[in-house]
mmCIF file of C-alpha atoms and ligand atoms in Angstrom:
data_model
loop_
_atom_site.group_PDB
_atom_site.id
_atom_site.type_symbol
_atom_site.label_atom_id
_atom_site.label_comp_id
_atom_site.label_asym_id
_atom_site.label_seq_id
_atom_site.Cartn_x
_atom_site.Cartn_y
_atom_site.Cartn_z
ATOM 1 C CA MET A 1 0.000 0.000 0.000
ATOM 2 C CA SER A 2 1.276 3.471 -0.818
ATOM 3 C CA GLU A 3 1.049 6.310 1.681
ATOM 4 C CA PRO A 4 -2.248 8.244 1.749
ATOM 5 C CA SER A 5 -2.060 11.320 -0.453
ATOM 6 C CA ILE A 6 -2.206 14.828 0.953
ATOM 7 C CA PHE A 7 -5.816 15.031 -0.285
ATOM 8 C CA THR A 8 -6.789 11.838 1.558
ATOM 9 C CA ARG A 9 -5.200 13.274 4.690
ATOM 10 C CA ILE A 10 -7.263 16.461 4.304
ATOM 11 C CA LEU A 11 -10.439 14.416 3.765
ATOM 12 C CA ASP A 12 -9.647 12.368 6.878
ATOM 13 C CA GLY A 13 -9.076 15.523 8.943
ATOM 14 C CA GLU A 14 -5.409 14.727 9.583
ATOM 15 C CA ILE A 15 -4.239 18.016 8.106
ATOM 16 C CA PRO A 16 -6.146 21.257 7.612
ATOM 17 C CA GLY A 17 -7.987 22.009 4.419
ATOM 18 C CA GLU A 18 -11.083 23.916 3.370
ATOM 19 C CA ILE A 19 -13.654 21.481 1.998
ATOM 20 C CA VAL A 20 -16.116 23.625 0.035
ATOM 21 C CA ALA A 21 -18.410 20.900 -1.372
ATOM 22 C CA GLU A 22 -18.788 17.151 -1.405
ATOM 23 C CA THR A 23 -20.875 14.240 -2.580
ATOM 24 C CA ASP A 24 -20.729 10.571 -1.641
ATOM 25 C CA ARG A 25 -17.716 9.983 -3.862
ATOM 26 C CA VAL A 26 -16.152 13.377 -4.607
ATOM 27 C CA PHE A 27 -15.005 16.418 -2.635
ATOM 28 C CA ALA A 28 -13.740 19.906 -3.418
ATOM 29 C CA ILE A 29 -11.121 21.947 -1.553
ATOM 30 C CA THR A 30 -9.663 25.419 -1.911
ATOM 31 C CA ASP A 31 -6.191 25.265 -3.499
ATOM 32 C CA ILE A 32 -3.549 26.427 -1.037
ATOM 33 C CA ASN A 33 -1.722 28.319 -3.796
ATOM 34 C CA PRO A 34 -4.506 29.896 -5.881
ATOM 35 C CA GLN A 35 -3.798 30.788 -9.512
ATOM 36 C CA ALA A 36 -7.094 32.601 -10.117
ATOM 37 C CA ALA A 37 -9.879 34.337 -8.195
ATOM 38 C CA LEU A 38 -11.538 30.932 -7.845
ATOM 39 C CA HIS A 39 -9.169 27.968 -7.636
ATOM 40 C CA VAL A 40 -10.708 24.800 -6.280
ATOM 41 C CA LEU A 41 -9.550 21.196 -6.595
ATOM 42 C CA VAL A 42 -12.199 18.529 -7.210
ATOM 43 C CA ILE A 43 -11.034 15.116 -6.079
ATOM 44 C CA PRO A 44 -12.458 11.580 -5.918
ATOM 45 C CA LYS A 45 -12.546 10.424 -2.317
ATOM 46 C CA SER A 46 -10.856 7.206 -3.372
ATOM 47 C CA GLY A 47 -7.146 7.650 -4.000
ATOM 48 C CA GLU A 48 -6.923 4.617 -6.273
ATOM 49 C CA TYR A 49 -6.592 6.571 -9.543
ATOM 50 C CA ARG A 50 -3.357 8.468 -10.083
ATOM 51 C CA ASP A 51 -4.467 10.671 -12.956
ATOM 52 C CA VAL A 52 -7.385 11.457 -15.230
ATOM 53 C CA ALA A 53 -6.419 8.856 -17.834
ATOM 54 C CA GLU A 54 -6.564 6.094 -15.218
ATOM 55 C CA LEU A 55 -9.835 7.480 -13.887
ATOM 56 C CA ALA A 56 -11.447 7.653 -17.332
ATOM 57 C CA ALA A 57 -10.426 4.069 -18.071
ATOM 58 C CA GLY A 58 -11.329 2.700 -14.640
ATOM 59 C CA ASP A 59 -14.505 4.556 -13.665
ATOM 60 C CA PRO A 60 -15.944 6.936 -16.265
ATOM 61 C CA SER A 61 -18.993 7.681 -14.138
ATOM 62 C CA LEU A 62 -16.732 8.892 -11.335
ATOM 63 C CA LEU A 63 -14.984 11.207 -13.804
ATOM 64 C CA ALA A 64 -18.423 12.543 -14.736
ATOM 65 C CA GLU A 65 -19.103 13.165 -11.041
ATOM 66 C CA VAL A 66 -15.868 15.151 -10.787
ATOM 67 C CA VAL A 67 -16.952 17.325 -13.726
ATOM 68 C CA ASP A 68 -20.434 17.728 -12.272
ATOM 69 C CA LEU A 69 -19.121 18.930 -8.893
ATOM 70 C CA ALA A 70 -16.713 21.302 -10.670
ATOM 71 C CA ASN A 71 -19.663 22.747 -12.553
ATOM 72 C CA ARG A 72 -21.669 23.108 -9.359
ATOM 73 C CA VAL A 73 -18.882 24.869 -7.470
ATOM 74 C CA ALA A 74 -18.240 27.223 -10.400
ATOM 75 C CA ALA A 75 -21.961 27.979 -10.650
ATOM 76 C CA GLU A 76 -22.189 28.760 -6.949
ATOM 77 C CA ARG A 77 -18.974 30.769 -6.677
ATOM 78 C CA ALA A 78 -18.059 32.181 -10.068
ATOM 79 C CA GLY A 79 -21.078 32.576 -12.343
ATOM 80 C CA GLY A 80 -20.778 29.168 -13.972
ATOM 81 C CA GLU A 81 -17.949 29.669 -16.473
ATOM 82 C CA PHE A 82 -14.684 27.943 -15.653
ATOM 83 C CA ARG A 83 -11.518 26.273 -16.839
ATOM 84 C CA LEU A 84 -10.949 22.620 -15.915
ATOM 85 C CA ILE A 85 -7.349 21.338 -15.848
ATOM 86 C CA PHE A 86 -5.976 17.888 -15.089
ATOM 87 C CA ASN A 87 -2.199 17.935 -14.971
ATOM 88 C CA THR A 88 -1.232 14.422 -16.051
ATOM 89 C CA GLY A 89 2.324 13.320 -15.339
ATOM 90 C CA ALA A 90 5.206 15.038 -13.587
ATOM 91 C CA GLY A 91 6.435 16.532 -16.839
ATOM 92 C CA ALA A 92 3.077 18.264 -17.209
ATOM 93 C CA GLY A 93 3.229 19.730 -13.718
ATOM 94 C CA GLN A 94 1.426 17.058 -11.715
ATOM 95 C CA THR A 95 2.756 16.953 -8.154
ATOM 96 C CA VAL A 96 0.034 15.001 -6.318
ATOM 97 C CA PHE A 97 -0.667 11.554 -7.765
ATOM 98 C CA HIS A 98 -4.258 11.300 -6.572
ATOM 99 C CA VAL A 99 -6.346 12.466 -9.512
ATOM 100 C CA HIS A 100 -7.753 15.969 -9.130
ATOM 101 C CA ALA A 101 -9.292 18.618 -11.354
ATOM 102 C CA HIS A 102 -8.242 22.237 -11.040
ATOM 103 C CA VAL A 103 -11.300 24.485 -11.377
ATOM 104 C CA LEU A 104 -10.237 28.007 -12.287
ATOM 105 C CA ALA A 105 -12.537 30.959 -12.788
ATOM 106 C CA GLY A 106 -12.330 34.724 -12.720
ATOM 107 C CA ASP A 107 -9.228 36.796 -13.446
ATOM 108 C CA LEU A 108 -7.981 34.344 -16.091
ATOM 109 C CA GLN A 109 -6.741 36.711 -18.799
ATOM 110 C CA GLU A 110 -3.058 36.035 -18.218
ATOM 111 C CA LYS A 111 -3.359 32.529 -16.833
ATOM 112 C CA SER A 112 -3.003 29.670 -19.263
ATOM 113 C CA LEU A 113 -1.409 26.959 -17.146
ATOM 114 C CA VAL A 114 -1.425 25.593 -13.630
ATOM 115 C CA GLY A 115 1.571 24.008 -12.015
HETATM 116 P P1 AMP B 1 -0.886 19.311 -9.358
HETATM 117 O O1 AMP B 1 0.403 20.094 -9.406
HETATM 118 O O2 AMP B 1 -1.715 19.396 -10.596
HETATM 119 O O3 AMP B 1 -0.652 17.898 -8.872
HETATM 120 O O4 AMP B 1 -1.770 20.064 -8.276
HETATM 121 C C1 AMP B 1 -1.579 19.926 -6.892
HETATM 122 C C2 AMP B 1 -2.224 21.120 -6.265
HETATM 123 O O5 AMP B 1 -2.410 20.837 -4.896
HETATM 124 C C3 AMP B 1 -1.398 22.409 -6.354
HETATM 125 O O6 AMP B 1 -2.154 23.408 -7.046
HETATM 126 C C4 AMP B 1 -1.162 22.778 -4.892
HETATM 127 O O7 AMP B 1 -1.218 24.177 -4.680
HETATM 128 C C5 AMP B 1 -2.292 22.044 -4.194
HETATM 129 N N1 AMP B 1 -2.030 21.724 -2.807
HETATM 130 C C6 AMP B 1 -0.923 21.132 -2.282
HETATM 131 N N2 AMP B 1 -1.050 20.971 -0.958
HETATM 132 C C7 AMP B 1 -2.274 21.464 -0.628
HETATM 133 C C8 AMP B 1 -2.986 21.603 0.600
HETATM 134 N N3 AMP B 1 -2.482 21.193 1.769
HETATM 135 N N4 AMP B 1 -4.215 22.176 0.562
HETATM 136 C C9 AMP B 1 -4.745 22.599 -0.607
HETATM 137 N N5 AMP B 1 -4.121 22.497 -1.806
HETATM 138 C C10 AMP B 1 -2.890 21.950 -1.802
#
């Protein structure tokens, strides 16, 4: 078994984090290093998928739940228009290997990448 990810530790209350929304299988937290006016991470509660490619292959309905919660958070907090980014692989800027979507909204003119 690998160590629990930082997101699992936040979900379990072991380290602080601001959970802004959740469903049975997915939760959303405020990114500690925001890159836009709204920067939330939407994360499956299960840490079994490392990245979005694994998630899409292994549980497409869970990927759809991630997108749905991203849409809901953006609707509630940023007028409903948002950018959704999945860094996939270290070379693409992924640092936490527990799949997560970056939801970015507001103040995006000069922001094209996360990571
Ligand atoms: P990535 O680089 O795509 O793997 O994204 C990881 C994200 O997790 C980065 O945007 C970090 O700012 C964010 N992050 C790391 N530690 C925490 C934490 N303790 N609470 C909230 N966000 C975090």
